[in-house]
Short mmCIF file of C-alpha atoms in Angstrom, two decimals:
data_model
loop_
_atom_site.label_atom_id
_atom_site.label_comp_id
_atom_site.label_asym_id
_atom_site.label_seq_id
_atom_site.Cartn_x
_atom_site.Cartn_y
_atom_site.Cartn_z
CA UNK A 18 0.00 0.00 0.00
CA UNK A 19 2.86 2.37 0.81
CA UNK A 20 4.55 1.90 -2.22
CA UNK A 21 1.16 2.28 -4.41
CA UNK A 22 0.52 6.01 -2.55
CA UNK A 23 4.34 6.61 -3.38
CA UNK A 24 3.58 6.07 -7.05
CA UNK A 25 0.71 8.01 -6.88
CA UNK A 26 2.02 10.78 -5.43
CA UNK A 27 4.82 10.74 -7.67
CA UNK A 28 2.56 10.44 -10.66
CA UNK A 29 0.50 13.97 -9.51
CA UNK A 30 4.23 15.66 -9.21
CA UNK A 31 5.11 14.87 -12.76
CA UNK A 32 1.83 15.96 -14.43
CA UNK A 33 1.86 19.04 -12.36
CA UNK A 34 5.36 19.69 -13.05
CA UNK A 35 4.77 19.47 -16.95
CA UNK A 36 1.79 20.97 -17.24
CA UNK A 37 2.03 23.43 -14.60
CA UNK A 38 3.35 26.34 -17.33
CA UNK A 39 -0.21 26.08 -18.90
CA UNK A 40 -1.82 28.33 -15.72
CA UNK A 41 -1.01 31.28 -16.49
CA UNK A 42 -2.35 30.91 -20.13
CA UNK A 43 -5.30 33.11 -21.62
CA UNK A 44 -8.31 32.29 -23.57
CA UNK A 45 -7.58 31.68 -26.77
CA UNK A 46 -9.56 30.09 -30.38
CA UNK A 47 -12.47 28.50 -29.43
CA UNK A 48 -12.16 29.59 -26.06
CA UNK A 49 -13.94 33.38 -26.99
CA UNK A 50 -16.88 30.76 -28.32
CA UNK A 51 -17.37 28.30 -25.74
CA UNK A 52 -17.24 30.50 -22.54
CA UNK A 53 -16.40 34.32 -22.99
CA UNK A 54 -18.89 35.72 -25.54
CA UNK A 55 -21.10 32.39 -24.20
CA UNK A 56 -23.99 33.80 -21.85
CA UNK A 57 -25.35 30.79 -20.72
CA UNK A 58 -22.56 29.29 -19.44
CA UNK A 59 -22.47 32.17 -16.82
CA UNK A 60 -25.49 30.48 -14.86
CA UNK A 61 -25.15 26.91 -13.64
CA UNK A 62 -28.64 27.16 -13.18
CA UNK A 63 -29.03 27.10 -17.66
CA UNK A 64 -28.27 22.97 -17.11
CA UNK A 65 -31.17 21.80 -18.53
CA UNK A 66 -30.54 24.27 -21.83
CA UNK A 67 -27.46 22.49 -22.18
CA UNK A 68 -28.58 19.15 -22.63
CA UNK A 69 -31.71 20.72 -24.98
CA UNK A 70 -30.60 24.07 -26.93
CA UNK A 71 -27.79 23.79 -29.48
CA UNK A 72 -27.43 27.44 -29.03
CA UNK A 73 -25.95 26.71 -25.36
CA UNK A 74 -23.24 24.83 -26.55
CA UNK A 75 -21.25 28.07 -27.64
CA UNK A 76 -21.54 31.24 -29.36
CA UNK A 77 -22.27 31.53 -33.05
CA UNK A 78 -21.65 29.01 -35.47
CA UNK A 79 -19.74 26.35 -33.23
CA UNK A 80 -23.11 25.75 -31.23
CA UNK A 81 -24.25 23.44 -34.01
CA UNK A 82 -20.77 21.18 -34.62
CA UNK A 83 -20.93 19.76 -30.75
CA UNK A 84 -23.48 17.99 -27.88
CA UNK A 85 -21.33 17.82 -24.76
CA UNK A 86 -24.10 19.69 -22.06
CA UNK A 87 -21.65 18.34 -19.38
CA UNK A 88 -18.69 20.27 -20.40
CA UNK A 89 -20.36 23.22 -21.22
CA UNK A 90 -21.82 22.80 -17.46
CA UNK A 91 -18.33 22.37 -16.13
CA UNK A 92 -17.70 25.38 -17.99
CA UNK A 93 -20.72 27.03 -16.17
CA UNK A 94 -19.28 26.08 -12.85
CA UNK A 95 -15.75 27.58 -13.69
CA UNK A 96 -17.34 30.75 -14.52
CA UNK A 97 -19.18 31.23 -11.19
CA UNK A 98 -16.57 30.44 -9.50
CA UNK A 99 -13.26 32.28 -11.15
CA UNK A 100 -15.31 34.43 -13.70
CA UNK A 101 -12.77 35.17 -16.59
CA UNK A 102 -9.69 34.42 -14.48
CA UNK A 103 -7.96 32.04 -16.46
CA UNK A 104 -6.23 30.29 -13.94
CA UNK A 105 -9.23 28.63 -12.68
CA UNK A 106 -10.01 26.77 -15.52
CA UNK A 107 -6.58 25.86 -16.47
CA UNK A 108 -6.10 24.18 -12.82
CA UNK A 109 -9.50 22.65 -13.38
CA UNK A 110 -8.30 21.53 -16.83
CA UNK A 111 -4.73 20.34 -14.80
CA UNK A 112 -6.58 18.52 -12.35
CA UNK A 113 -8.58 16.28 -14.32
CA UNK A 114 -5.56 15.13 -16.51
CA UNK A 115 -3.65 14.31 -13.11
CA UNK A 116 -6.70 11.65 -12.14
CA UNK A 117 -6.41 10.34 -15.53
CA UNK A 118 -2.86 9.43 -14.71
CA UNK A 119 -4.09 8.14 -11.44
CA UNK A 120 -6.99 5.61 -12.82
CA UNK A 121 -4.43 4.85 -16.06
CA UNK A 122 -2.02 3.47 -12.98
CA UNK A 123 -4.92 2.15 -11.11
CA UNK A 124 -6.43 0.42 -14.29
CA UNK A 125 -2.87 -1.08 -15.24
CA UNK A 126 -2.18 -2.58 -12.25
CA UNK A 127 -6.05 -3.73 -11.77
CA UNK A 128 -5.12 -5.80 -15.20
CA UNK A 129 -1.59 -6.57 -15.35
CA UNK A 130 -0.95 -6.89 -11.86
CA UNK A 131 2.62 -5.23 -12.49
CA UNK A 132 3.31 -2.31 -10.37
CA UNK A 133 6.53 -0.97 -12.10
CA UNK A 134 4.31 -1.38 -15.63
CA UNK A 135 1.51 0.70 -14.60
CA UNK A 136 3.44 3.28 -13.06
CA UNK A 137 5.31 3.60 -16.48
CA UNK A 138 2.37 3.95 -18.16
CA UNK A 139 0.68 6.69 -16.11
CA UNK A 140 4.10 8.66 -15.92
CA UNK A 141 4.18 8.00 -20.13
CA UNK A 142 0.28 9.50 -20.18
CA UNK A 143 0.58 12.00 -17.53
CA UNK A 144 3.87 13.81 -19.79
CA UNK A 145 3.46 12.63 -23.38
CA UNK A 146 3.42 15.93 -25.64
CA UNK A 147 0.90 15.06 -27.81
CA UNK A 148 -1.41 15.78 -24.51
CA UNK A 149 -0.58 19.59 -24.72
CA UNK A 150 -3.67 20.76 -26.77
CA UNK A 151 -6.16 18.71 -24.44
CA UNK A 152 -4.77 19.82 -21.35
CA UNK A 153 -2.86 22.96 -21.88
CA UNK A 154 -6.69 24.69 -23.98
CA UNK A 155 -9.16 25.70 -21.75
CA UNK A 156 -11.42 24.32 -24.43
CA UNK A 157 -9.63 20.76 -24.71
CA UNK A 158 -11.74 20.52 -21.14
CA UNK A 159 -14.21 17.83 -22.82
CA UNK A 160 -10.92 15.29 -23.70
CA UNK A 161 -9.82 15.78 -20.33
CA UNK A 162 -13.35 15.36 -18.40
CA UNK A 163 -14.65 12.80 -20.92
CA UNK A 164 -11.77 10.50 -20.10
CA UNK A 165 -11.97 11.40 -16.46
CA UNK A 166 -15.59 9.38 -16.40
CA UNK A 167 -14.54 7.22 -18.77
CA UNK A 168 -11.09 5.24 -17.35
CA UNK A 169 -13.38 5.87 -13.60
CA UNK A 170 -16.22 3.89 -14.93
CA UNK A 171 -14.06 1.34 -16.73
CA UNK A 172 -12.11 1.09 -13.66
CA UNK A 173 -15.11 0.04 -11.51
CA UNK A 174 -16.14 -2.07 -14.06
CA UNK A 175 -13.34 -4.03 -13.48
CA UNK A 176 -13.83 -4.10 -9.57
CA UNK A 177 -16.98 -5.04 -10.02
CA UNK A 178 -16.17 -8.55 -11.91
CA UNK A 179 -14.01 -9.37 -9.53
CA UNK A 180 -15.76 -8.33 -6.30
CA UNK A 181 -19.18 -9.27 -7.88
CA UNK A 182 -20.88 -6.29 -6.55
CA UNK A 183 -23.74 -4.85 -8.26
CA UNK A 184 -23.67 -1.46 -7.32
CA UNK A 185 -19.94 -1.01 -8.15
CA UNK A 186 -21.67 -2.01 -11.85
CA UNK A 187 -24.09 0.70 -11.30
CA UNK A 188 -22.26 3.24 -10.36
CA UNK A 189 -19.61 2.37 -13.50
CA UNK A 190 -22.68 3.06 -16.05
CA UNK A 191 -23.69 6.26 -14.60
CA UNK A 192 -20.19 7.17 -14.69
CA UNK A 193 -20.27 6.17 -18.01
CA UNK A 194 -23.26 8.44 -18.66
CA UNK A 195 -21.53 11.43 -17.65
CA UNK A 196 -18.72 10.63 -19.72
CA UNK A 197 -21.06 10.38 -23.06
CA UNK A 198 -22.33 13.34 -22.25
CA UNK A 199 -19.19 15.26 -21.87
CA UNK A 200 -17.87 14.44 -25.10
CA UNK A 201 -18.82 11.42 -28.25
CA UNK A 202 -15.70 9.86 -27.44
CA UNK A 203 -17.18 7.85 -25.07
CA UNK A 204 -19.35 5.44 -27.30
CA UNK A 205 -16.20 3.35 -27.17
CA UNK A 206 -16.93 1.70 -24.00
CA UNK A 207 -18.64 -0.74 -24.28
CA UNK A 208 -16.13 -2.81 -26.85
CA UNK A 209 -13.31 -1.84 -24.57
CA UNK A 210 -15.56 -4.13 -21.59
CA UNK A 211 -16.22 -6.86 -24.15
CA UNK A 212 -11.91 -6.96 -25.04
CA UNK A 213 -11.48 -7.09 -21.19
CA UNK A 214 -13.79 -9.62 -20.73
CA UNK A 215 -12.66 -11.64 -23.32
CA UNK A 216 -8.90 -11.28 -21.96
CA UNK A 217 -9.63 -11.44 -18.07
CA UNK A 218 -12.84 -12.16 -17.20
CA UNK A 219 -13.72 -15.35 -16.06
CA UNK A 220 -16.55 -17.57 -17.80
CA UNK A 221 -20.03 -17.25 -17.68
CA UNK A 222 -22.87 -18.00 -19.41
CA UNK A 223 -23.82 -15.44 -22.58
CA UNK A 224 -27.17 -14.41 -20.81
CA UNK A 225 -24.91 -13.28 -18.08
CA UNK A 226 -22.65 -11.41 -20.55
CA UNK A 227 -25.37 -9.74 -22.16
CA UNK A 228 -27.06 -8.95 -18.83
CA UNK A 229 -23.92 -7.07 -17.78
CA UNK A 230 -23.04 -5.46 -21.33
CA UNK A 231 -26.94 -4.00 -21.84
CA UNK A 232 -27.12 -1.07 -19.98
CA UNK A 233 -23.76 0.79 -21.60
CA UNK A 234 -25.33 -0.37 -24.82
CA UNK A 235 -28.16 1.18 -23.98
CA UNK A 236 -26.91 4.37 -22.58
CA UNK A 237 -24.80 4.83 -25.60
CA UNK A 238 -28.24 4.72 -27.37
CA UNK A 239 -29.90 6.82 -25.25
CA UNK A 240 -26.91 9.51 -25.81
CA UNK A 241 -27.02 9.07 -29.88
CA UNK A 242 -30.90 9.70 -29.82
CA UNK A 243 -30.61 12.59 -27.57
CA UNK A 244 -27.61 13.67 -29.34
CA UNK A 245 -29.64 13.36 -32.86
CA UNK A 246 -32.88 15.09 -31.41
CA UNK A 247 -30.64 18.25 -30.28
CA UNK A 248 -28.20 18.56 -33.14
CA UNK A 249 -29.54 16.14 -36.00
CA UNK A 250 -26.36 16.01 -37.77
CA UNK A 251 -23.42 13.72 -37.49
CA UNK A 252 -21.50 14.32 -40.09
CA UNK A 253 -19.14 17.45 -40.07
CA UNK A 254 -17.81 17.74 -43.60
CA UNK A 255 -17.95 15.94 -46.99
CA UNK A 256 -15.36 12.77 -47.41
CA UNK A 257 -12.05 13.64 -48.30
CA UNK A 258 -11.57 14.25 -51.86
CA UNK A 259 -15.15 13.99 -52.64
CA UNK A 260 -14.48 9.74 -52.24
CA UNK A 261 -15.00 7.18 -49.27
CA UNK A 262 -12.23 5.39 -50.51
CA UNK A 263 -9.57 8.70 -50.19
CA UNK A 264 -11.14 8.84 -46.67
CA UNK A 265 -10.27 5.51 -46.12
CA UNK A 266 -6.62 5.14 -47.39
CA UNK A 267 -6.12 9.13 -45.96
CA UNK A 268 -6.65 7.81 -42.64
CA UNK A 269 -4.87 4.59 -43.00
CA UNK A 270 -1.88 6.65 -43.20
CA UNK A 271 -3.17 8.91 -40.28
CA UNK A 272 -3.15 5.71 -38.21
CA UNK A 273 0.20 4.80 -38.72
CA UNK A 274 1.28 8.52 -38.01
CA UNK A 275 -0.70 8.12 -34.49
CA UNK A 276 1.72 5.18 -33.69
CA UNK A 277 4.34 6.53 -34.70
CA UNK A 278 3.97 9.63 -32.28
CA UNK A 279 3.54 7.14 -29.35
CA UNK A 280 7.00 6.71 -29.68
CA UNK A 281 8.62 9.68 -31.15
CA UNK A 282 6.04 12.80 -30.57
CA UNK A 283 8.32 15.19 -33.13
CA UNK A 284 6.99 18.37 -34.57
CA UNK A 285 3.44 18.42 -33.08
CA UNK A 286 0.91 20.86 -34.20
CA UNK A 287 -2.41 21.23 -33.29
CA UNK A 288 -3.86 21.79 -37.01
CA UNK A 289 -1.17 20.01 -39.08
CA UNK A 290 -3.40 19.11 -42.19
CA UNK A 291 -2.47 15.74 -43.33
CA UNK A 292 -2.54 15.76 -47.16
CA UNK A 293 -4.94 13.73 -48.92
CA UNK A 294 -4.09 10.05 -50.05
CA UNK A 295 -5.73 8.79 -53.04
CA UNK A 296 -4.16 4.92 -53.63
CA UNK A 297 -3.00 2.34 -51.25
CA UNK A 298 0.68 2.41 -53.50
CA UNK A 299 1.81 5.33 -51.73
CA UNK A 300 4.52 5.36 -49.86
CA UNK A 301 3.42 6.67 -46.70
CA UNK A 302 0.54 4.83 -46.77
CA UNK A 303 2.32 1.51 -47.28
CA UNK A 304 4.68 2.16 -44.85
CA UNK A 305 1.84 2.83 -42.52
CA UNK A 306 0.51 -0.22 -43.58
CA UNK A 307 3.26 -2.06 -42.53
CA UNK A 308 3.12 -0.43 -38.98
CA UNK A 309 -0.79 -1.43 -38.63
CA UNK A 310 -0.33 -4.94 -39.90
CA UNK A 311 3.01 -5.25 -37.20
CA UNK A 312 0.56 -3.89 -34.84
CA UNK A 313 -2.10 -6.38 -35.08
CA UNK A 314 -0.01 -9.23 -35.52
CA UNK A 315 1.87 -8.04 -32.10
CA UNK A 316 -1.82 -8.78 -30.56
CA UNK A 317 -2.07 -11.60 -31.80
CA UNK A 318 1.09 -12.93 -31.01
CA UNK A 319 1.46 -11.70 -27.40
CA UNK A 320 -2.02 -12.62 -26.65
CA UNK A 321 -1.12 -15.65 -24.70
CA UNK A 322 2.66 -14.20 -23.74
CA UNK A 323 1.56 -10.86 -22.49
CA UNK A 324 -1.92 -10.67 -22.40
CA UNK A 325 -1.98 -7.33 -20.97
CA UNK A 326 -0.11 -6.08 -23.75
CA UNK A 327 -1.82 -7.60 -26.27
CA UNK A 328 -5.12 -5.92 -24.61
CA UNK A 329 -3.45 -2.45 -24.95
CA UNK A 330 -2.89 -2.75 -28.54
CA UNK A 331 -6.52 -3.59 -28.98
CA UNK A 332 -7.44 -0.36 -26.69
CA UNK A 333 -5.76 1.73 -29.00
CA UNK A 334 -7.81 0.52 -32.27
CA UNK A 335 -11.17 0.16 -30.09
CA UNK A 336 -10.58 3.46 -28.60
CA UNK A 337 -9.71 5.46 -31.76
CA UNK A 338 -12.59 4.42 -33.63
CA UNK A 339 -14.54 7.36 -33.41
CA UNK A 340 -12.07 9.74 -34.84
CA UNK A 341 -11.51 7.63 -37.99
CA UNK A 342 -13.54 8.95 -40.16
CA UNK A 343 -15.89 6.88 -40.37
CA UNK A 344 -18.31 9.42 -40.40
CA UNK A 345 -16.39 12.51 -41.40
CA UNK A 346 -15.23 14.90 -38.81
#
């Protein structure tokens, strides 16, 4: 126990130690949109408005390219409490990335049962630079808070196999709730719990399975109708080049890119266009390719060697589904 509030502790110094030059930043981009030219968000009390008026979400034409009424609310509490002081909302912003560290070590350890491991891994998430626009902009607040809810409800998902305790599952799909409704990301859930419980969990019969997997299913329905009845659009622009198919082979090379900044996070940008691919015989697209295919054959193979490592390749296809284009962003 000592040594697990050692890493934790140790884990909150590092994030705040990286990230601890963002505080004194200013608003900035979408920032003016989302909260200072924004008059609902400076009432708490406008709640309900979030989750029902597009026109809550920001200010002019960004209130009809997002539905996340919690983040806009956590927005609404930032205001009443540090009105356009900046620093509030970057700590806030700060704060919610350092839990994320916390439940990435927690949720390691939880699966791989290898302390060093999951301290490695929160200390890789809590400074990896390609985390800078999600925790650094005061409007990168929904990555930060949708993840919060997310790795939290996962996380007691998890306890709740092994402790078999039914409110620990109930409180892990309200959790999950939240984090649908703080940002779209979310809808990934629910195949991340299937991968774990094909990896870890121990067997039971399917009605059991289903029983267990049902309500996230149906709370990441409930979220896509409510998100369709308040902003009936999913789409945010026309495929790439006009074509499905440029989509597709575009973000095949994106993919590979992603990877590749795992390891070696060089000249990040926040809106670095990637140029448009149109055949699979490029060569950045075969090369990235060859990175996906080494990927998924690295699951494969370490499935039975390292399971848990095998189960973190898969979270990283699972969990970047959403932003693949598949309906284009």
């Amino acid at each position: 126990m000592k040594f697990r509030i050692a890493a934790v502790l140790f884990i909150v110094a590092v994030a705040f130690t990286v990230y601890s030059n963002s505080l004194g930043g200013e608003f900035s981009w979408d920032d003016e949109y989302f909260i200072v030219k924004n008059p609902y968000v400076r009432n708490p009390l406008n709640i309900k408005a979030f989750f029902t008026d597009p026109s809550a979400a920001a200010f002019g034409d960004l209130a009809g390219d997002v539905y996340r009424p919690l983040t806009v609310f956590s927005f609404s509490l930032d205001y009443a409490l540090f009105r356009l002081n900046t620093f509030g909302y970057h700590s806030v912003n700060l704060l919610f990335h350092t839990l994320n560290a916390i439940l990435v070590f927690l949720i390691f350890f939880a699966v791989g049962k290898d302390f060093f491991v999951a301290v490695f891994a929160a200390l890789y998430f809590a400074a990896h630079p390609v985390q800078t626009e999600a925790v650094s902009w005061i409007s990168g607040r929904s990555n930060v808070l949708f993840l919060f809810f997310y790795l939290a409800s996962f996380w007691l998902y998890i306890r709740s196999r092994r402790r078999g305790r039914a409110a620990l599952l109930a409180l892990s799909c309200v959790l999950f709730a939240a984090s649908l409704f703080s940002k779209e990301m979310a809808v990934t859930l629910p195949l991340v719990i299937i991968i774990y419980d094909a990896y870890f969990g121990k067997r039971s019969p399917l009605v059991n399975k289903l029983g267990r997997y049902l309500p996230y299913t149906l709370l990441a329905g409930v979220f896509i109708a409510a998100r369709d009845l308040v902003l009936p659009r999913f789409s945010q622009c026309a495929w790439w080049g006009d074509s499905p198919y440029y989509t597709f082979v575009t973000m095949v090379k994106v993919l590979g890119q992603y990877i590749m900044l795992l390891a070696w996070p060089a000249k990040l940008c926040a809106y670095y266009f990637v140029p448009i691919s149109v055949s699979l015989v490029e060569g950045p697209v075969l090369l990235s390719m060859a990175i996906l295919s080494a990927s998924i054959a690295g699951a494969v193979y370490l499935y039975r060697r390292n399971r848990t490592a095998s189960f973190a390749i898969l979270w990283f296809f699972a969990t970047i589904l959403p932003v693949c284009n598949i309906i284009p962003l």
